Each structure stands twice: as C-alpha cells, then as structure tokens.
C-alpha cells in the first residue's frame, strides 16, 4: 500500500541568507532574465495534492452492501469493491478462521501496544499480550508501564443508502464522498487512534485505565468516566461515537454479517455476576476470538469484550429532541453544547434493530425496530430524546448484545453493568 507523506512548507527567519566561504551572510534573491513557462511551484499545497492523487490511484477499497429487505443477517450482506470474491473471518466456535483479511489494510496494521503518558512505549505480541514483539515480558497489569491499547491506523469510510440497500465502504485514501471523521480530534486529523484493549478500570487515583487482571468499573455516570479519562492527560477520552463507528465498520467488513454473536462469538452475555468479569481472559487468544459459550469472551481486532461483559458509555452523541441528533469529535459534554446538528427522526422506541440511518454522520444509529435476535441486525437497542448512548451489552443481556447494540439512557444513569473504555485520540508513536 502506498504510504502518504504530509509535506510542510519550511518556516524560519533568514531562510534566503547564505555565506560564501565564511564571509558575512548575503541574501539571495531569485532574479531570472525571463520566465518562458512558470511551471509548477514546489509548494506544500502542490506536493500534498500530488500525494493525495497517488494515494487515490493506489487505494485499497473494500465494501459491503446490505439488502434492507433480506432479514437473514448473513445473506443480506454482499461484498463489493475490492472485497468481491473474498471470504469473511469467522469465530468458528473458538477456532478462529481469518478468511481473506489478515494481509488487507487496515487490518494488517492494527497492533496492540503499551501506551504511557500519551506515547507508545512499545508494541505487543498479538498472540500474547504479556510480551513485547521481541518476546520480552511486558507489564500489562500494574499500570506502572502504561495502558494496553490497540492502534487503529487511519482509513476513510463512506456509509450511504438508497431505498433498497445500505452501502458501507472503506478505503486507504480519501476518495470522493469518503470521510475521515473517526480520525479527527477537535478538528485535527490524526494518523491513528488508540482504543483500550480492555474494558475500563478506574484506579485509586481516579484514572480510567486499560489493564489486564482488573475488574472493570461500573456504577459511574458518563460524566464521571469522562473525568477519569481526562485525568490521564491531553488527548485521553472515553470511547466516542465516531471512533465506535470506525470499529463497527471494521467488524462489518471483516465478518460480513449483521449478527455479530453468530459470526464471532456469544460474548459474556448470560452470566450470573453482579459485576463484570476480570480483564485479560483473551490475552493469548490472538487478535480475534469468539466461541459459543455465553460466559466466554470475544475479541475483535485486538479489543477484548468488544461487546458483552459490561456496557461502554459513548461520548460525542446525543439525541437532543425528537428531530435532532448532535455529534462531536471533541470537547465532549453531557448537554451536547457546541456539537454539530443532524436533523433526524428519533424513534423514541426500543427493540431489536431492523434498519439504520446509514450515512457518514449518524452511521449505525437506529432508524427502525422490529427485528429479532436472529434477523436483520440481530441486536437490541433504544434511542430516545435527551439520552446518551452506551454500547455493546453486558453480562445479562443474552442475545440482545452485539456489535450494533446502542442503548440510550439519561446522563445521570449509573448502573453496575455500565462502564467505559479508555481512548487516546492522538499519540506519539514508538520508533
């Protein structure tokens, strides 16, 4: 894949001053006798335009189209673009089948890592998170060495629909109609974001962490978890809507199914716990894992408990009225102050998801309900005015949990099965 470079204009003082043989500096001024053809300036703008055009010509583009009239969650999804003819991944009852995706971008660049103070300390062995890539031991439990995160490299996506189909596409380049919203933070474009490999744990310093061997924290409001995420420093947040959209898209492209529990695994969805199960159960299960047990765990693109075990609050999204949803890529708050407005009919209902809004802004937002645990999107959800979303389902949600489960509640809600997932929106990468 062609890797783009961002060109920047040189800045400074006295850039046109030169010295001849150590003599006093002189300023050189371009004074040609005659310009026959001006030519193209070697400028930041022109070089970045060249990079963009090369990237577009070399773009890897994969997609699916979803037949809205087909209630079968698997046969309703058809591969398109560069995905045509490829085979999906499958949890396969605990014996993961990668299908055609191990060497395809961005899946081949998704990596687990240790992150401390906003910087990548080192990359981990994808088959054993307790080790670095070179096999040396990695401290993933104490918190002293950092948090276990998953690096999601930038990709561009397009979600669209017509009367009969919904289309979801990803590309390695910014093609027409594609967006990079999931990789922006307060408007600034980043080349990756970092999502907690584990459900969040709030430590004694009131910091939201992503560590192995911890019981995920529940019983906090979305605002309290936001504060705990911010305590880690600049760029740290809890999972937000645009980043969640990117993760849902990755699942859909890779697994080619709307029924995530059938395609990947049941997840921890029928336990008798009064608290979430400890993190780290899938450390040695590779980057993807799922089985048929309802007390087992799933791992999707390096993320343990992508759904199940405990809900994850989702920032940057609020249905503020019956006709308006507001979203943001930063400056998150409970009241959606400063958020972008998206006119939308809010269902004010709950049930199994049948159809989604299906555009770049609102993505998998519920549009209509009326499905079941084995038809259409096969996940439960709710969307009502004045509410904020949580994602994925918990240990007691059974067949209702999954990759498209969005359940909205009041900002004052605080329940044992509602937690958070740490996010770093931009980081310094390891050498």
CSV table of C-alpha atoms in Angstrom, one decimal:
chain,number,residue,atom,x,y,z
A,1,UNK,CA,0.0,0.0,0.0
A,2,UNK,CA,1.2,3.5,-0.9
A,3,UNK,CA,2.1,5.4,2.3
A,4,UNK,CA,1.4,9.1,2.1
A,5,UNK,CA,3.7,11.8,3.4
A,6,UNK,CA,2.5,15.1,4.7
A,7,UNK,CA,4.6,17.9,3.1
A,8,UNK,CA,5.0,21.1,5.1
A,9,UNK,CA,6.4,24.4,3.9
A,10,UNK,CA,9.8,25.4,5.5
A,11,UNK,CA,9.4,28.1,8.1
A,12,UNK,CA,12.0,30.3,9.8
A,13,UNK,CA,13.9,33.6,9.7
A,14,UNK,CA,16.5,34.5,7.1
A,15,UNK,CA,15.9,31.4,5.1
A,16,UNK,CA,17.4,33.0,2.0
A,17,UNK,CA,20.6,34.1,3.7
A,18,UNK,CA,23.8,32.3,2.7
A,19,UNK,CA,27.5,32.6,3.5
A,20,UNK,CA,30.3,32.4,0.9
A,21,UNK,CA,33.5,30.9,2.3
A,22,UNK,CA,32.6,32.0,5.9
A,23,UNK,CA,32.1,35.7,4.9
A,24,UNK,CA,29.3,37.8,6.1
A,25,UNK,CA,25.9,36.4,5.2
A,26,UNK,CA,24.3,37.6,2.0
A,27,UNK,CA,20.6,37.3,1.0
A,28,UNK,CA,20.0,35.6,-2.4
A,29,UNK,CA,17.0,36.9,-4.4
A,30,UNK,CA,15.7,35.0,-7.5
A,31,UNK,CA,16.0,37.4,-10.4
A,32,UNK,CA,15.7,35.4,-13.7
A,33,UNK,CA,16.2,37.3,-17.0
A,34,UNK,CA,13.0,35.9,-18.5
A,35,UNK,CA,10.4,33.2,-17.4
A,36,UNK,CA,9.2,31.3,-20.5
A,37,UNK,CA,6.9,28.8,-18.7
A,38,UNK,CA,6.2,29.4,-15.0
A,39,UNK,CA,5.9,25.7,-14.2
A,40,UNK,CA,4.5,24.2,-11.0
A,41,UNK,CA,5.7,25.6,-7.7
A,42,UNK,CA,7.4,23.2,-5.3
A,43,UNK,CA,5.0,24.1,-2.5
A,44,UNK,CA,3.3,22.4,0.4
A,45,UNK,CA,-0.1,22.6,-1.3
A,46,UNK,CA,1.1,21.1,-4.6
A,47,UNK,CA,3.2,18.3,-3.0
A,48,UNK,CA,0.3,17.3,-0.8
A,49,UNK,CA,-2.1,17.3,-3.8
A,50,UNK,CA,0.4,15.0,-5.6
A,51,UNK,CA,0.5,12.7,-2.5
A,52,UNK,CA,-3.3,12.6,-2.5
A,53,UNK,CA,-3.6,11.8,-6.2
A,54,UNK,CA,-1.0,9.0,-5.9
A,55,UNK,CA,-2.8,7.6,-2.9
A,56,UNK,CA,-6.2,7.7,-4.7
A,57,UNK,CA,-4.7,5.8,-7.7
A,58,UNK,CA,-3.2,3.1,-5.4
A,59,UNK,CA,-6.2,3.0,-3.0
A,60,UNK,CA,-7.3,-0.3,-1.4
A,61,UNK,CA,-11.1,-0.1,-1.3
A,62,UNK,CA,-13.4,-2.7,0.3
A,63,UNK,CA,-17.1,-2.6,0.8
A,64,UNK,CA,-20.4,-4.4,1.6
A,65,UNK,CA,-24.0,-3.7,0.5
A,66,UNK,CA,-26.8,-4.7,2.8
A,67,UNK,CA,-30.2,-5.7,1.3
A,68,UNK,CA,-32.7,-4.0,3.6
A,69,UNK,CA,-35.5,-6.4,2.6
A,70,UNK,CA,-33.5,-9.5,3.5
A,71,UNK,CA,-34.0,-10.5,7.1
A,72,UNK,CA,-31.1,-13.0,7.1
A,73,UNK,CA,-28.2,-11.3,8.8
A,74,UNK,CA,-25.6,-13.2,6.7
A,75,UNK,CA,-27.1,-13.5,3.2
A,76,UNK,CA,-28.3,-9.8,3.4
A,77,UNK,CA,-24.6,-8.7,3.3
A,78,UNK,CA,-22.7,-8.9,0.0
A,79,UNK,CA,-19.1,-8.0,-0.6
A,80,UNK,CA,-18.4,-5.1,-3.1
A,81,UNK,CA,-15.4,-3.2,-4.5
A,82,UNK,CA,-12.1,-5.0,-3.7
A,83,UNK,CA,-13.8,-7.3,-1.3
A,84,UNK,CA,-15.8,-9.1,-4.0
A,85,UNK,CA,-14.7,-12.7,-4.1
A,86,UNK,CA,-13.0,-12.6,-0.6
A,87,UNK,CA,-14.1,-14.7,2.3
A,88,UNK,CA,-15.1,-13.3,5.7
A,89,UNK,CA,-13.5,-14.1,9.0
A,90,UNK,CA,-15.3,-16.3,11.5
A,91,UNK,CA,-15.0,-17.0,15.2
A,92,UNK,CA,-15.8,-20.7,14.3
A,93,UNK,CA,-16.6,-21.8,17.9
A,94,UNK,CA,-13.2,-20.9,19.3
A,95,UNK,CA,-11.0,-21.9,16.3
A,96,UNK,CA,-10.8,-18.6,14.5
A,97,UNK,CA,-10.8,-18.5,10.7
A,98,UNK,CA,-9.1,-15.3,9.3
A,99,UNK,CA,-10.6,-15.6,5.9
A,100,UNK,CA,-9.1,-13.2,3.4
A,101,UNK,CA,-8.3,-10.3,5.8
A,102,UNK,CA,-5.0,-10.9,7.5
A,103,UNK,CA,-3.0,-9.1,4.8
A,104,UNK,CA,-5.5,-6.4,3.9
A,105,UNK,CA,-5.3,-2.8,5.0
A,106,UNK,CA,-6.1,-1.6,7.7
A,107,UNK,CA,-6.4,-5.0,9.4
A,108,UNK,CA,-2.8,-5.8,8.8
A,109,UNK,CA,-1.7,-2.6,10.6
A,110,UNK,CA,-3.9,-2.9,13.7
A,111,UNK,CA,-1.5,-3.5,16.6
A,112,UNK,CA,-1.6,-3.9,20.4
A,113,UNK,CA,0.7,-1.7,22.3
A,114,UNK,CA,1.7,-0.2,25.6
A,115,UNK,CA,0.9,3.5,25.9
A,116,UNK,CA,2.1,5.7,28.7
A,117,UNK,CA,1.6,9.5,29.0
A,118,UNK,CA,0.3,9.8,25.5
A,119,UNK,CA,3.2,7.9,23.9
A,120,UNK,CA,3.6,4.4,22.6
A,121,UNK,CA,6.1,2.6,24.8
A,122,UNK,CA,6.3,-0.5,22.6
A,123,UNK,CA,4.2,-2.9,20.5
A,124,UNK,CA,3.0,-6.2,22.0
A,125,UNK,CA,3.0,-9.8,20.7
A,126,UNK,CA,-0.5,-10.1,19.2
A,127,UNK,CA,-0.6,-13.8,20.3
A,128,UNK,CA,0.4,-13.0,23.9
A,129,UNK,CA,-0.2,-9.5,25.3
A,130,UNK,CA,2.1,-10.2,28.2
A,131,UNK,CA,5.0,-10.0,25.9
A,132,UNK,CA,6.5,-7.3,23.6
A,133,UNK,CA,7.0,-8.2,20.0
A,134,UNK,CA,10.6,-9.5,20.7
A,135,UNK,CA,9.3,-11.9,23.3
A,136,UNK,CA,10.4,-10.0,26.4
A,137,UNK,CA,8.0,-9.6,29.3
A,138,UNK,CA,5.6,-6.7,29.2
A,139,UNK,CA,4.0,-5.3,32.4
A,140,UNK,CA,0.3,-5.2,31.5
A,141,UNK,CA,-1.2,-5.4,35.0
A,142,UNK,CA,0.4,-2.9,37.4
A,143,UNK,CA,-0.2,0.3,35.4
A,144,UNK,CA,3.3,1.5,36.0
A,145,UNK,CA,4.4,0.7,32.5
A,146,UNK,CA,1.3,2.2,30.8
A,147,UNK,CA,-2.0,1.0,29.4
A,148,UNK,CA,-2.7,-1.8,27.0
A,149,UNK,CA,-4.2,-0.2,23.8
A,150,UNK,CA,-4.9,-1.1,20.3
A,151,UNK,CA,-3.6,1.1,17.5
A,152,UNK,CA,-6.2,1.7,14.8
A,153,UNK,CA,-4.5,3.2,11.7
A,154,UNK,CA,-6.3,5.8,9.6
A,155,UNK,CA,-8.7,4.7,7.0
A,156,UNK,CA,-11.5,6.5,5.2
A,157,UNK,CA,-15.1,5.4,5.1
A,158,UNK,CA,-18.4,6.0,3.3
A,159,UNK,CA,-21.8,5.0,4.5
A,160,UNK,CA,-24.7,5.6,2.2
A,161,UNK,CA,-28.1,4.2,1.3
A,162,UNK,CA,-31.0,4.1,-1.1
A,163,UNK,CA,-34.5,2.7,-0.8
A,164,UNK,CA,-33.3,-0.9,-1.1
A,165,UNK,CA,-29.7,-1.1,0.2
A,166,UNK,CA,-27.2,0.3,2.7
A,167,UNK,CA,-23.6,0.6,1.5
A,168,UNK,CA,-20.5,0.6,3.7
A,169,UNK,CA,-17.1,1.1,2.2
A,170,UNK,CA,-13.6,1.7,3.5
A,171,UNK,CA,-10.5,3.0,1.6
A,172,UNK,CA,-6.9,3.6,2.3
A,173,UNK,CA,-7.2,7.0,0.5
A,174,UNK,CA,-9.6,10.0,0.8
A,175,UNK,CA,-11.9,9.2,-2.2
A,176,UNK,CA,-14.9,11.4,-3.1
A,177,UNK,CA,-17.7,11.0,-0.6
A,178,UNK,CA,-15.5,9.3,2.0
A,179,UNK,CA,-14.9,10.8,5.4
A,180,UNK,CA,-12.1,10.8,7.9
A,181,UNK,CA,-14.3,11.9,10.9
A,182,UNK,CA,-13.3,9.0,13.1
A,183,UNK,CA,-9.7,10.1,12.9
A,184,UNK,CA,-10.2,13.7,13.9
A,185,UNK,CA,-10.0,15.1,17.4
A,186,UNK,CA,-11.2,18.6,17.9
A,187,UNK,CA,-11.0,19.0,14.2
A,188,UNK,CA,-7.4,17.9,13.9
A,189,UNK,CA,-6.6,14.9,11.6
A,190,UNK,CA,-4.5,12.1,13.2
A,191,UNK,CA,-2.9,9.1,11.5
A,192,UNK,CA,-4.2,6.7,14.2
A,193,UNK,CA,-6.3,6.5,17.3
A,194,UNK,CA,-5.8,4.1,20.3
A,195,UNK,CA,-8.6,2.2,22.0
A,196,UNK,CA,-8.3,0.3,25.3
A,197,UNK,CA,-7.7,-3.4,24.7
A,198,UNK,CA,-9.8,-4.0,27.9
A,199,UNK,CA,-12.9,-2.6,29.5
A,200,UNK,CA,-12.0,0.3,31.7
A,201,UNK,CA,-10.9,0.2,35.3
A,202,UNK,CA,-10.8,3.3,37.4
A,203,UNK,CA,-7.8,3.2,39.8
A,204,UNK,CA,-7.2,4.7,43.2
A,205,UNK,CA,-6.1,8.0,41.5
A,206,UNK,CA,-9.4,8.2,39.7
A,207,UNK,CA,-7.8,7.5,36.3
A,208,UNK,CA,-9.6,5.3,33.7
A,209,UNK,CA,-7.1,2.6,32.8
A,210,UNK,CA,-6.9,-0.3,30.4
A,211,UNK,CA,-5.1,-3.1,32.3
A,212,UNK,CA,-5.1,-6.9,32.4
A,213,UNK,CA,-6.3,-8.7,35.6
A,214,UNK,CA,-8.7,-6.0,36.7
A,215,UNK,CA,-12.4,-5.9,37.4
A,216,UNK,CA,-14.0,-3.3,35.1
A,217,UNK,CA,-15.5,-0.4,36.9
A,218,UNK,CA,-19.3,0.3,36.7
A,219,UNK,CA,-21.8,2.4,38.6
A,220,UNK,CA,-20.5,5.8,37.3
A,221,UNK,CA,-22.1,8.4,35.2
A,222,UNK,CA,-20.8,9.2,31.7
A,223,UNK,CA,-19.5,12.5,33.1
A,224,UNK,CA,-17.6,10.7,35.9
A,225,UNK,CA,-15.9,8.4,33.5
A,226,UNK,CA,-15.1,11.3,31.2
A,227,UNK,CA,-13.3,13.0,34.1
A,228,UNK,CA,-11.4,9.8,34.9
A,229,UNK,CA,-10.3,9.5,31.3
A,230,UNK,CA,-9.1,13.2,31.2
A,231,UNK,CA,-7.1,12.5,34.4
A,232,UNK,CA,-4.6,10.6,32.2
A,233,UNK,CA,-3.6,13.8,30.3
A,234,UNK,CA,-4.1,15.5,27.0
A,235,UNK,CA,-5.9,13.5,24.3
A,236,UNK,CA,-7.3,10.9,26.6
A,237,UNK,CA,-11.1,10.3,26.4
A,238,UNK,CA,-13.6,7.5,26.8
A,239,UNK,CA,-14.9,5.8,23.7
A,240,UNK,CA,-16.8,8.2,21.4
A,241,UNK,CA,-19.3,7.8,18.7
A,242,UNK,CA,-17.1,8.4,15.6
A,243,UNK,CA,-14.4,6.1,16.9
A,244,UNK,CA,-17.1,3.5,17.7
A,245,UNK,CA,-18.4,3.9,14.1
A,246,UNK,CA,-14.9,3.0,12.8
A,247,UNK,CA,-14.8,-0.1,14.9
A,248,UNK,CA,-18.2,-1.2,13.9
A,249,UNK,CA,-17.3,-0.7,10.2
A,250,UNK,CA,-14.2,-2.9,10.7
A,251,UNK,CA,-16.3,-5.6,12.2
A,252,UNK,CA,-18.8,-5.5,9.3
A,253,UNK,CA,-16.2,-5.5,6.6
A,254,UNK,CA,-14.2,-8.3,8.1
A,255,UNK,CA,-17.1,-10.6,9.2
A,256,UNK,CA,-19.7,-9.8,6.5
A,257,UNK,CA,-22.6,-10.3,8.9
A,258,UNK,CA,-25.1,-8.3,10.9
A,259,UNK,CA,-25.3,-11.0,13.6
A,260,UNK,CA,-22.1,-10.5,15.5
A,261,UNK,CA,-22.8,-13.2,18.0
A,262,UNK,CA,-23.2,-15.8,15.3
A,263,UNK,CA,-20.3,-14.5,13.2
A,264,UNK,CA,-17.7,-14.0,16.0
A,265,UNK,CA,-19.0,-15.4,19.4
A,266,UNK,CA,-21.6,-15.1,22.0
A,267,UNK,CA,-19.5,-13.0,24.4
A,268,UNK,CA,-20.1,-12.9,28.1
A,269,UNK,CA,-23.8,-12.2,27.9
A,270,UNK,CA,-25.5,-14.7,30.2
A,271,UNK,CA,-23.6,-14.7,33.4
A,272,UNK,CA,-24.9,-14.6,36.9
A,273,UNK,CA,-22.5,-11.9,38.0
A,274,UNK,CA,-23.3,-8.7,39.8
A,275,UNK,CA,-20.0,-7.3,38.5
A,276,UNK,CA,-18.1,-7.6,35.2
A,277,UNK,CA,-15.6,-10.5,34.7
A,278,UNK,CA,-11.9,-9.7,35.0
A,279,UNK,CA,-10.0,-8.4,32.0
A,280,UNK,CA,-7.2,-10.4,30.3
A,281,UNK,CA,-9.1,-13.6,29.6
A,282,UNK,CA,-8.2,-13.4,25.9
A,283,UNK,CA,-4.5,-12.3,26.2
A,284,UNK,CA,-3.3,-15.4,24.4
A,285,UNK,CA,-6.2,-15.8,22.0
A,286,UNK,CA,-4.8,-13.8,19.1
A,287,UNK,CA,-6.3,-10.6,17.7
A,288,UNK,CA,-9.7,-12.2,17.1
A,289,UNK,CA,-11.6,-14.8,19.2
A,290,UNK,CA,-15.1,-15.9,20.0
A,291,UNK,CA,-16.8,-19.1,21.0
A,292,UNK,CA,-20.4,-20.4,21.5
A,293,UNK,CA,-20.4,-20.1,25.3
A,294,UNK,CA,-22.5,-17.3,26.7
A,295,UNK,CA,-19.9,-17.0,29.6
A,296,UNK,CA,-17.0,-16.9,27.2
A,297,UNK,CA,-15.4,-13.7,25.9
A,298,UNK,CA,-15.0,-12.2,22.4
A,299,UNK,CA,-12.0,-10.3,21.0
A,300,UNK,CA,-12.4,-8.3,17.8
A,301,UNK,CA,-9.4,-6.7,16.1
A,302,UNK,CA,-7.5,-6.8,19.3
A,303,UNK,CA,-10.2,-5.5,21.5
A,304,UNK,CA,-11.4,-7.8,24.3
A,305,UNK,CA,-15.1,-7.6,25.2
A,306,UNK,CA,-15.9,-5.6,22.1
A,307,UNK,CA,-19.4,-6.5,23.1
A,308,UNK,CA,-20.7,-8.2,26.2
A,309,UNK,CA,-19.4,-8.3,29.8
A,310,UNK,CA,-20.1,-4.6,30.5
A,311,UNK,CA,-21.6,-1.7,28.6
A,312,UNK,CA,-19.4,1.1,27.4
A,313,UNK,CA,-20.6,4.7,27.6
A,314,UNK,CA,-20.2,6.5,24.3
A,315,UNK,CA,-19.3,10.2,24.2
A,316,UNK,CA,-19.9,12.8,21.5
A,317,UNK,CA,-23.5,11.8,20.6
A,318,UNK,CA,-26.9,12.9,21.9
A,319,UNK,CA,-30.5,12.9,20.7
A,320,UNK,CA,-31.4,16.4,21.9
A,321,UNK,CA,-35.0,16.3,20.6
A,322,UNK,CA,-37.4,14.2,18.6
A,323,UNK,CA,-36.0,15.7,15.4
A,324,UNK,CA,-32.3,16.3,16.2
A,325,UNK,CA,-29.2,14.3,17.0
A,326,UNK,CA,-26.0,16.1,17.8
A,327,UNK,CA,-22.4,14.8,17.4
A,328,UNK,CA,-18.9,15.9,18.1
A,329,UNK,CA,-15.2,14.8,17.7
A,330,UNK,CA,-14.1,16.5,20.9
A,331,UNK,CA,-15.0,18.9,23.7
A,332,UNK,CA,-17.4,16.3,24.9
A,333,UNK,CA,-20.1,17.2,27.5
A,334,UNK,CA,-23.5,15.9,28.8
A,335,UNK,CA,-25.6,18.7,27.1
A,336,UNK,CA,-24.1,18.4,23.6
A,337,UNK,CA,-23.0,22.1,23.8
A,338,UNK,CA,-21.1,23.0,20.7
A,339,UNK,CA,-21.9,19.8,18.9
A,340,UNK,CA,-22.9,19.5,15.2
A,341,UNK,CA,-26.6,19.3,14.4
A,342,UNK,CA,-28.0,16.5,12.3
A,343,UNK,CA,-31.8,16.6,11.7
A,344,UNK,CA,-33.1,13.1,12.2
A,345,UNK,CA,-36.4,11.4,13.3
A,346,UNK,CA,-35.6,10.0,16.7
A,347,UNK,CA,-37.7,6.8,17.1
A,348,UNK,CA,-38.2,7.1,20.9
A,349,UNK,CA,-38.5,3.3,20.9
A,350,UNK,CA,-36.6,0.2,21.9
A,351,UNK,CA,-36.4,-3.2,20.4
A,352,UNK,CA,-34.4,-5.3,18.0
A,353,UNK,CA,-32.7,-3.2,15.3
A,354,UNK,CA,-34.1,-3.5,11.7
A,355,UNK,CA,-32.7,-0.6,9.8
A,356,UNK,CA,-30.2,2.2,10.4
A,357,UNK,CA,-29.9,5.9,9.4
A,358,UNK,CA,-26.9,4.9,7.2
A,359,UNK,CA,-24.9,8.0,6.4
A,360,UNK,CA,-21.4,9.2,7.3
A,361,UNK,CA,-22.5,11.3,10.2
A,362,UNK,CA,-25.0,9.0,12.1
A,363,UNK,CA,-23.8,5.7,10.7
A,364,UNK,CA,-25.5,2.8,12.6
A,365,UNK,CA,-27.9,5.0,14.5
A,366,UNK,CA,-31.2,3.0,14.9
A,367,UNK,CA,-33.9,4.1,12.4
A,368,UNK,CA,-36.5,1.4,12.8
A,369,UNK,CA,-37.0,-1.5,15.2
A,370,UNK,CA,-38.9,-4.7,14.5
A,371,UNK,CA,-36.2,-7.3,14.0
A,372,UNK,CA,-35.2,-10.2,16.4
A,373,UNK,CA,-32.2,-11.8,17.9
A,374,UNK,CA,-31.7,-13.8,14.6
A,375,UNK,CA,-32.9,-11.4,12.0
A,376,UNK,CA,-31.7,-8.1,10.4
A,377,UNK,CA,-29.1,-6.5,12.7
A,378,UNK,CA,-29.9,-9.1,15.4
A,379,UNK,CA,-29.1,-6.7,18.3
A,380,UNK,CA,-31.3,-4.9,20.8
A,381,UNK,CA,-31.2,-1.1,21.2
A,382,UNK,CA,-33.0,2.0,22.1
A,383,UNK,CA,-33.0,5.7,21.1
A,384,UNK,CA,-35.0,8.4,22.8
A,385,UNK,CA,-34.8,12.2,23.1
A,386,UNK,CA,-32.5,13.6,25.8
A,387,UNK,CA,-30.5,10.4,26.1
A,388,UNK,CA,-26.8,9.4,25.8
A,389,UNK,CA,-25.7,6.1,24.4
A,390,UNK,CA,-23.9,3.1,25.9
A,391,UNK,CA,-22.7,0.3,23.6
A,392,UNK,CA,-22.4,-3.5,23.3
A,393,UNK,CA,-24.5,-5.0,26.1
A,394,UNK,CA,-23.4,-6.6,29.4
A,395,UNK,CA,-23.3,-9.9,31.2
A,396,UNK,CA,-27.0,-10.2,31.5
A,397,UNK,CA,-28.2,-9.1,28.0
A,398,UNK,CA,-28.1,-12.5,26.3
A,399,UNK,CA,-28.9,-12.5,22.6
A,400,UNK,CA,-29.6,-8.7,22.6
A,401,UNK,CA,-25.9,-7.9,22.9
A,402,UNK,CA,-23.6,-7.3,20.0
A,403,UNK,CA,-21.7,-5.0,17.7
A,404,UNK,CA,-24.7,-2.9,16.8
A,405,UNK,CA,-26.3,-2.6,20.3
A,406,UNK,CA,-26.7,1.1,21.1
A,407,UNK,CA,-28.8,1.6,24.3
A,408,UNK,CA,-29.5,5.2,25.4
A,409,UNK,CA,-30.0,6.4,28.9
A,410,UNK,CA,-30.0,9.6,31.0
A,411,UNK,CA,-26.7,11.3,31.7
A,412,UNK,CA,-27.5,10.7,35.4
A,413,UNK,CA,-27.7,7.0,34.9
A,414,UNK,CA,-25.2,4.9,37.0
A,415,UNK,CA,-25.5,1.2,36.9
A,416,UNK,CA,-23.2,-1.8,37.8
A,417,UNK,CA,-23.2,-3.1,34.2
A,418,UNK,CA,-22.4,0.3,32.6
A,419,UNK,CA,-18.7,1.1,32.3
A,420,UNK,CA,-16.3,2.8,29.9
A,421,UNK,CA,-13.4,2.1,27.6
A,422,UNK,CA,-10.3,4.3,27.5
A,423,UNK,CA,-9.4,6.1,24.3
A,424,UNK,CA,-6.3,8.1,23.3
A,425,UNK,CA,-7.2,10.2,20.3
A,426,UNK,CA,-3.6,11.0,19.3
A,427,UNK,CA,-0.2,9.7,20.5
A,428,UNK,CA,3.5,9.8,19.9
A,429,UNK,CA,4.4,6.5,18.1
A,430,UNK,CA,7.4,4.3,19.1
A,431,UNK,CA,10.4,4.4,16.8
